[in-house]
Short mmCIF file of C-alpha atoms in Angstrom, two decimals:
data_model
loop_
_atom_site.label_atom_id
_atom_site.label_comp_id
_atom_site.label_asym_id
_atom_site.label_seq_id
_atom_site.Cartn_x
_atom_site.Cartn_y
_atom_site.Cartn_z
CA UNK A 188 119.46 229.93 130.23
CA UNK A 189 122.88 228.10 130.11
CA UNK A 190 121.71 224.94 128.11
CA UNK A 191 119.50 227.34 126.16
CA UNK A 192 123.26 229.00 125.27
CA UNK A 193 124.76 226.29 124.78
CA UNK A 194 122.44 224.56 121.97
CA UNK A 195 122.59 227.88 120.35
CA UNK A 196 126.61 227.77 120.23
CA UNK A 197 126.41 224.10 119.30
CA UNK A 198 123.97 225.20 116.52
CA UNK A 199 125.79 227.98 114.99
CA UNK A 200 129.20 225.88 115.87
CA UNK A 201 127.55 222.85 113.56
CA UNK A 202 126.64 225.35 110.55
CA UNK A 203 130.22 226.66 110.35
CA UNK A 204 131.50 223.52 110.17
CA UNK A 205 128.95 222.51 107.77
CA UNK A 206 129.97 225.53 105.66
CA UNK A 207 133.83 224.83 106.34
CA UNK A 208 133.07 221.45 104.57
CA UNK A 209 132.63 219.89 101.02
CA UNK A 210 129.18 219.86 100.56
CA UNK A 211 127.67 216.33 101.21
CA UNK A 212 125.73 214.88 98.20
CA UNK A 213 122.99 214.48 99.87
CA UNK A 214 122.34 217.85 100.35
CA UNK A 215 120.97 220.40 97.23
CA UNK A 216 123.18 223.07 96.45
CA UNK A 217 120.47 225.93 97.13
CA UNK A 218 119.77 224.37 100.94
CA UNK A 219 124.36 224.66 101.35
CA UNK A 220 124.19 227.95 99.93
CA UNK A 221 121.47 229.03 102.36
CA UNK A 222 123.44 227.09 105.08
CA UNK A 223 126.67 229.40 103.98
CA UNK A 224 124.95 232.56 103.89
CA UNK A 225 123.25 231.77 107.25
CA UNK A 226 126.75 231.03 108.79
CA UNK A 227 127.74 234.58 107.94
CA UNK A 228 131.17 233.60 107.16
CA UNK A 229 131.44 233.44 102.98
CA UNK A 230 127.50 234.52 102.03
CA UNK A 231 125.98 232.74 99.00
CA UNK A 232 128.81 231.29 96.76
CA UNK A 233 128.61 232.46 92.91
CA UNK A 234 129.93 230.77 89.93
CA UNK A 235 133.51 232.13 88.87
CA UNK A 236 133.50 234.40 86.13
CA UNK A 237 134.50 232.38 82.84
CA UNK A 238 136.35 234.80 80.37
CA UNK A 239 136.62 232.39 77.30
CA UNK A 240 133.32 230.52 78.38
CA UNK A 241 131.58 229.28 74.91
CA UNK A 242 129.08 232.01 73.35
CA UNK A 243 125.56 231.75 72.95
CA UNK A 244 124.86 230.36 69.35
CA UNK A 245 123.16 233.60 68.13
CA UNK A 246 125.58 235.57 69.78
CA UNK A 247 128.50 234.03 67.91
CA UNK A 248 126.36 234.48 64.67
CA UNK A 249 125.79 237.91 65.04
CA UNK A 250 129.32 238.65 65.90
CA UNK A 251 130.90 237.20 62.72
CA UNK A 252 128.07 238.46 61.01
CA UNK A 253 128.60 242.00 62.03
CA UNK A 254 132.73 240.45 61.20
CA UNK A 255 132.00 240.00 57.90
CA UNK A 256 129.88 242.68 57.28
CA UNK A 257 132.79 245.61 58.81
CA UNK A 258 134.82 243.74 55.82
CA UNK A 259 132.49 244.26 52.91
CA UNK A 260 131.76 248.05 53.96
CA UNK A 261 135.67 248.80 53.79
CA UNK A 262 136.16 246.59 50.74
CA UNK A 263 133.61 248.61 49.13
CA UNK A 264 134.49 252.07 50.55
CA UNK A 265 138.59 251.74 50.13
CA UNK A 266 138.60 249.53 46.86
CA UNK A 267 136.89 251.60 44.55
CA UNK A 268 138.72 255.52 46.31
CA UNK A 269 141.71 253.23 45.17
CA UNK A 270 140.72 252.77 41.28
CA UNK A 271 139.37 256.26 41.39
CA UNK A 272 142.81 257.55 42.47
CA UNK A 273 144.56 255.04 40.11
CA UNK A 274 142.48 256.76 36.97
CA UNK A 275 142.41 259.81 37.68
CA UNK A 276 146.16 259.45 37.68
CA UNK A 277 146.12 257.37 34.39
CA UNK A 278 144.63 260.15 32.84
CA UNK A 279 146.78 263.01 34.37
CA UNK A 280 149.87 261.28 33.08
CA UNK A 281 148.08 260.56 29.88
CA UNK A 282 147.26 264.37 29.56
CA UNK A 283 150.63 265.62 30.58
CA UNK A 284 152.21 263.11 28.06
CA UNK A 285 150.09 264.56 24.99
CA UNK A 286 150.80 267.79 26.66
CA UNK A 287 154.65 266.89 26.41
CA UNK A 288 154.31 265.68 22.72
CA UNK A 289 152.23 268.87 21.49
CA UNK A 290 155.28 271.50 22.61
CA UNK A 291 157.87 269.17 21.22
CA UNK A 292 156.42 268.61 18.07
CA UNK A 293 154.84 272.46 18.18
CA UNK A 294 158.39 273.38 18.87
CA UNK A 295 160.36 270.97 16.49
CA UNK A 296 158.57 272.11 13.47
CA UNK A 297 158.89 276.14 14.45
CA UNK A 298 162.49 275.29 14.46
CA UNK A 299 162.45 273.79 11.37
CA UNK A 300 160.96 276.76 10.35
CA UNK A 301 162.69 279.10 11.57
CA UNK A 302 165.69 276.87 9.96
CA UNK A 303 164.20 277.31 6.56
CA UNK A 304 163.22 280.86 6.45
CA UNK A 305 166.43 281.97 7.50
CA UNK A 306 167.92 279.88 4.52
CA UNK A 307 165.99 280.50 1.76
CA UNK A 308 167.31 284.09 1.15
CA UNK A 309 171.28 282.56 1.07
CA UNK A 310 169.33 279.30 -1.16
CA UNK A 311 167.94 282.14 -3.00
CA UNK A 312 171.20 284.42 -3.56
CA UNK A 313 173.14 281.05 -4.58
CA UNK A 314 170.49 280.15 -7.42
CA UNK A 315 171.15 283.84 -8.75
CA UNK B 84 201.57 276.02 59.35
CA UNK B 85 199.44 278.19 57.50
CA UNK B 86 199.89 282.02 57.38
CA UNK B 87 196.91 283.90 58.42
CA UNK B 88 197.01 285.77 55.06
CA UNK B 89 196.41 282.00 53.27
CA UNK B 90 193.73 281.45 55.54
CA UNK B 91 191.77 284.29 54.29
CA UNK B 92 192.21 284.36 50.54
CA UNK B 93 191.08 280.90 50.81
CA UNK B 94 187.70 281.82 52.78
CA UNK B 95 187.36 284.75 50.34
CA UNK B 96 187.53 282.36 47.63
CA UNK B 97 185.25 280.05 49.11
CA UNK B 98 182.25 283.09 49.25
CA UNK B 99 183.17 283.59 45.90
CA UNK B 100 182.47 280.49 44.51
CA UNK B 101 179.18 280.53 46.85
CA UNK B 102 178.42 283.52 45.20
CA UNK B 103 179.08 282.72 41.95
CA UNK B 104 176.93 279.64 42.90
CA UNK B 105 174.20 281.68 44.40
CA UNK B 106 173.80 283.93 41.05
CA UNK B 107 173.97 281.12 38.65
CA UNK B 108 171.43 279.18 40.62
CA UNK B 109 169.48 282.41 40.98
CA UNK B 110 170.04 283.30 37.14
CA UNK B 111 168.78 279.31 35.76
CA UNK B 112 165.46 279.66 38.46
CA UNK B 113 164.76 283.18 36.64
CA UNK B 114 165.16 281.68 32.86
CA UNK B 115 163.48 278.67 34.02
CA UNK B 116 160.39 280.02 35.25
CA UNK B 117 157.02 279.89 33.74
CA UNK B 118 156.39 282.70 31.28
CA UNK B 119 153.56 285.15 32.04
CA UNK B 120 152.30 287.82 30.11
CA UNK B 121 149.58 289.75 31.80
CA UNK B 122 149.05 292.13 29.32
CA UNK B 123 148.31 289.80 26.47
CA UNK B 124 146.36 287.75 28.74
CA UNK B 125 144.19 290.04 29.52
CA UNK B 126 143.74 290.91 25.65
CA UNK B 127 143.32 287.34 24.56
CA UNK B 128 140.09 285.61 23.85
CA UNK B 129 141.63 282.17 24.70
CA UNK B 130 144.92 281.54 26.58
CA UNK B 131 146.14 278.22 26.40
CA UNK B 132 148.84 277.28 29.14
CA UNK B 133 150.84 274.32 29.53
CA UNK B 134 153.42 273.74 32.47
CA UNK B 135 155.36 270.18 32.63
CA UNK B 136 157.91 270.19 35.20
CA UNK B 137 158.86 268.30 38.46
CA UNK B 138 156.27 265.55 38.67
CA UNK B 139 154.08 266.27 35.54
CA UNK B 140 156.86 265.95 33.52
CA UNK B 141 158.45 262.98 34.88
CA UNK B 142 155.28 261.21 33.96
CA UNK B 143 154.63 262.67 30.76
CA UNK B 144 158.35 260.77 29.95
CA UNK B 145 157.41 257.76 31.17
CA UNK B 146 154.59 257.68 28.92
CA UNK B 147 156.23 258.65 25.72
CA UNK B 148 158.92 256.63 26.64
CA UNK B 149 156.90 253.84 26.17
CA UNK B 150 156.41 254.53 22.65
CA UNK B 151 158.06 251.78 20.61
CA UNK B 152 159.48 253.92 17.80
CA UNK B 153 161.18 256.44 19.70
CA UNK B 154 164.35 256.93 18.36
CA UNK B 155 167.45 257.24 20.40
CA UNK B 156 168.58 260.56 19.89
CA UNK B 157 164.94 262.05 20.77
CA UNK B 158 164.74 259.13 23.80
CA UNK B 159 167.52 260.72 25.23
CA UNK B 160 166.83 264.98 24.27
CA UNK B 161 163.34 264.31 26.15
CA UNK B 162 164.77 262.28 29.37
CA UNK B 163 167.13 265.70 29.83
CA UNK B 164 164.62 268.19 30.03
CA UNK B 165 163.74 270.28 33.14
CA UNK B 166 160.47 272.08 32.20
CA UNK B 167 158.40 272.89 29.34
CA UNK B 168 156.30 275.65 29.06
CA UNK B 169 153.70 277.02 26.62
CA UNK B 170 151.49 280.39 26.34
CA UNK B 171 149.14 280.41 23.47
CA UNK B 172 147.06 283.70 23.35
CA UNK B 173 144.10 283.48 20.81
CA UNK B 174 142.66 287.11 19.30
CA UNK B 175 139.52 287.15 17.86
CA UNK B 176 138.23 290.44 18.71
CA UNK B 177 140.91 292.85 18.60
CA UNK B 178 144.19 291.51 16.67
CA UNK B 179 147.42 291.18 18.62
CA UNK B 180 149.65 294.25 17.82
CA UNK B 181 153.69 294.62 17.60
CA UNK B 182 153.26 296.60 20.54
CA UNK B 183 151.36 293.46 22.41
CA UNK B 184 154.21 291.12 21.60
CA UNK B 185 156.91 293.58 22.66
CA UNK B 186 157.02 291.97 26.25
CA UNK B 187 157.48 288.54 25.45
CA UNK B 188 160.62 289.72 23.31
CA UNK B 189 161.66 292.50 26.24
CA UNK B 190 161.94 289.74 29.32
CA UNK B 191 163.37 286.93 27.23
CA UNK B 192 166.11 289.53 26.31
CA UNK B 193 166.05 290.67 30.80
CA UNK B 194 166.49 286.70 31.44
CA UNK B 195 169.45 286.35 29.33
CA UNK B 196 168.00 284.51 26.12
CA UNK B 197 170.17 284.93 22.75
CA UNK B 198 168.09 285.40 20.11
CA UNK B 199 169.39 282.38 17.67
CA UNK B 200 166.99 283.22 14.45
CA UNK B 201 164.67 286.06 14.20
CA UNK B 202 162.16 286.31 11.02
CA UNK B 203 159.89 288.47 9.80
CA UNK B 204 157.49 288.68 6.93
CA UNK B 205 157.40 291.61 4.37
CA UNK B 206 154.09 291.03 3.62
CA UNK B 207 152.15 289.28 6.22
CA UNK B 208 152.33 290.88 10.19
CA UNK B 209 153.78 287.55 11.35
CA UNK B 210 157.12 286.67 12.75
CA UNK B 211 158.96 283.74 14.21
CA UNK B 212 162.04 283.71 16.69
CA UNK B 213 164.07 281.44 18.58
CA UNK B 214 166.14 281.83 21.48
CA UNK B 215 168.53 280.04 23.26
CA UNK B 216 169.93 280.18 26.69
CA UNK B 217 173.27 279.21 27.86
CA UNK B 218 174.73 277.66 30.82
CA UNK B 219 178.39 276.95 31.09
CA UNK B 220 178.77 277.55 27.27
CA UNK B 221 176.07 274.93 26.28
CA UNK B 222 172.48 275.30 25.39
CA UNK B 223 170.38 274.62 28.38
CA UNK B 224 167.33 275.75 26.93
CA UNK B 225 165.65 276.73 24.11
CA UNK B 226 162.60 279.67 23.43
CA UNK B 227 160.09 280.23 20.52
CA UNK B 228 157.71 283.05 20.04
CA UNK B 229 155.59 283.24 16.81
CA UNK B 230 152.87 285.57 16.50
CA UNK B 231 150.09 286.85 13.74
CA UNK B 232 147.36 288.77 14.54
CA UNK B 233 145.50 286.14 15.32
CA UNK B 234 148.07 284.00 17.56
CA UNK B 235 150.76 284.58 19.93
CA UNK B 236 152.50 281.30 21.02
CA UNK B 237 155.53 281.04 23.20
CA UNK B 238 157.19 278.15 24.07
CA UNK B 239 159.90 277.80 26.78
CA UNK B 240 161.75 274.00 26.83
CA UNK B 241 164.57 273.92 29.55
CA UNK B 242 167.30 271.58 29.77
CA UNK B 243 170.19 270.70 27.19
CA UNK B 244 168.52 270.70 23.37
CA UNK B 245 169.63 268.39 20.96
CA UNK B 246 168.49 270.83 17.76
CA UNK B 247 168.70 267.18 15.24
CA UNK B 248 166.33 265.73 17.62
CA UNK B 249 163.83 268.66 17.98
CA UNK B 250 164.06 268.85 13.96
CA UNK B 251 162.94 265.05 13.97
CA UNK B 252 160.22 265.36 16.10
CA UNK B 253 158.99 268.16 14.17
CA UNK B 254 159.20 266.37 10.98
CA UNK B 255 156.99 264.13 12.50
CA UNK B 256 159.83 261.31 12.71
CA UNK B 257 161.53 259.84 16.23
CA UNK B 258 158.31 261.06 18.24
CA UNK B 259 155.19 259.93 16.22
CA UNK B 260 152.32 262.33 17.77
CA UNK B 261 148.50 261.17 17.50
CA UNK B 262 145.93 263.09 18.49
CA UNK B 263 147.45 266.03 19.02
CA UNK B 264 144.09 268.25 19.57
CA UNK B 265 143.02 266.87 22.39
CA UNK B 266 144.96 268.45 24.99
CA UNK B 267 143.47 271.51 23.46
CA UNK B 268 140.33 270.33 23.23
CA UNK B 269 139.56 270.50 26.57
CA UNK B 270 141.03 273.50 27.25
CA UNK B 271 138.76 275.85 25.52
CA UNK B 272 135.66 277.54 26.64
CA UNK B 273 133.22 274.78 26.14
CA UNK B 274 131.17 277.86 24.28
CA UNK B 275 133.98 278.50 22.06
CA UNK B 276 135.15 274.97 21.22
CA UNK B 277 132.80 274.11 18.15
CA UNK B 278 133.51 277.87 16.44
#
């Protein structure tokens, strides 16, 4: 029962030290990995998460495709409000300017109307 | 040291000037306000109404003022205006009466307009008038009202009027005006627009 023990602690004694270790390169990573997770101490190693780790191609096709394609939809939804705005205030100014004429001139020449008719009777009266 | 009795004239005559302030700034708003004349409006056929001030009018400026043969004197009568106003009131069922226009004459005369030269014709119902309004003994504004039976216009342009300059433009010189119907044009009742 004793030797039966003690192989058993020499066993699990030579997997954690086998687990402690670099792994030999003689050994396949899967059969150190089940070695690990059989020494209960770290379980089956995993690769470190990479943040910037290189895309798959189609993924970084798709994304600058989708990119480029955002760009387009706002260059053709903002451009053209912005001409729209631009001539509809072209032609407000260009309204308000005739607008601005047509009382002016509407006015100028009832003044010079009104200049005249009040006139003509002392133009009149000096003829006499 | 200043006597109590100093103390107060001087407050009363600051309210004093404040209120003198207040009323004239109260008196210019009420001249310089767009005309309306409900009555008439509701007799005309066709009401044509043009208001230019703040904004509007800043731009219509710019755009004449880009007019190469603006003369000086007109260049510089237009930059000085406030507002401009006009109220054209077509007939063509029922013709305007004396009694129709009497408004237009009654709250010119209630917002303080002098009456510069009033005319009348024997013969035809038609008459022509101009008003002027004063601020601080100088013209800051100027008023027209001509009427027929047909037509009741009255035009309101605020700021200081240079009269030579207003005669030029309506002699068609300093301010050369080109299509001059199209402001109008799209104005009317697209049903009454080709009569």
């Amino acid at each position: 029962m004793r030797r039966q023990e003690d192989s058993r602690y020499l066993e699990a004694s030579l997997r954690a030290s086998l687990a402690r270790q670099p792994a030999p390169k003689s050994l396949k990573p899967q059969v150190m990995a089940r070695v690990r997770a059989e020494s209960g101490r770290e379980g089956v190693r995993t690769a470190p998460a990479r943040p910037f780790r290189r895309l798959a191609p189609w993924k970084s096709w798709a994304l600058s495709t989708s990119a480029v394609a955002a760009a387009a939809a706002l260059l053709w939804g903002v451009l053209p409000l912005r001409d729209t705005r631009t001539d509809a205030e072209a032609v407000a100014m260009e309204s308000a300017g005739l607008e601005l004429a047509e009382v002016l001139h509407m006015a100028g020449s009832e003044w010079n109307r009104a200049q005249q008719a009040a006139l003509s009777p002392i133009q009149e009266n000096g003829n006499d | 040291m200043t006597s109590p009795r100093t103390c107060g004239a001087r407050l009363a005559a600051f309210l004093a000037i404040l209120l003198v302030g207040g009323l004239a700034s109260l008196q210019a708003q009420g001249t310089g306000a767009a005309p309306e004349f409900a009555s008439l409006e509701q007799k005309a056929d066709e009401v044509v109404k043009v208001n230019l001030w703040g904004r509007s009018l800043e731009q219509a400026k710019r755009l004449l003022g880009l007019r190469k043969n603006l003369t000086s004197p007109v260049r510089s009568f237009m930059n000085g205006l406030t507002a401009v106003y006009r109220r054209t009131y077509r007939f063509r069922r029922a013709p305007a009466s004396e009694a129709d226009v009497e408004p237009v004459y009654r709250q010119l005369a209630e917002d303080g307009w002098v009456p510069l030269i009033e005319t009348e014709d024997r013969e035809k119902p038609e008459s022509l008038s101009v008003y002027s309004f004063y601020a601080d003994e100088e013209v800051a504004g100027m008023a027209v009202v001509s009427s027929d039976p047909d037509e009741v216009t009255v035009l309101k342009i605020m700021g200081p009027v240079d009269f030579e300059a207003l005669s030029a433009i309506g002699s068609g010189l300093g301010l050369p005006v080109m299509n001059l119907g199209s402001t109008e044009i799209r104005k009317l009742d697209p049903a009454t627009a080709g009569k």
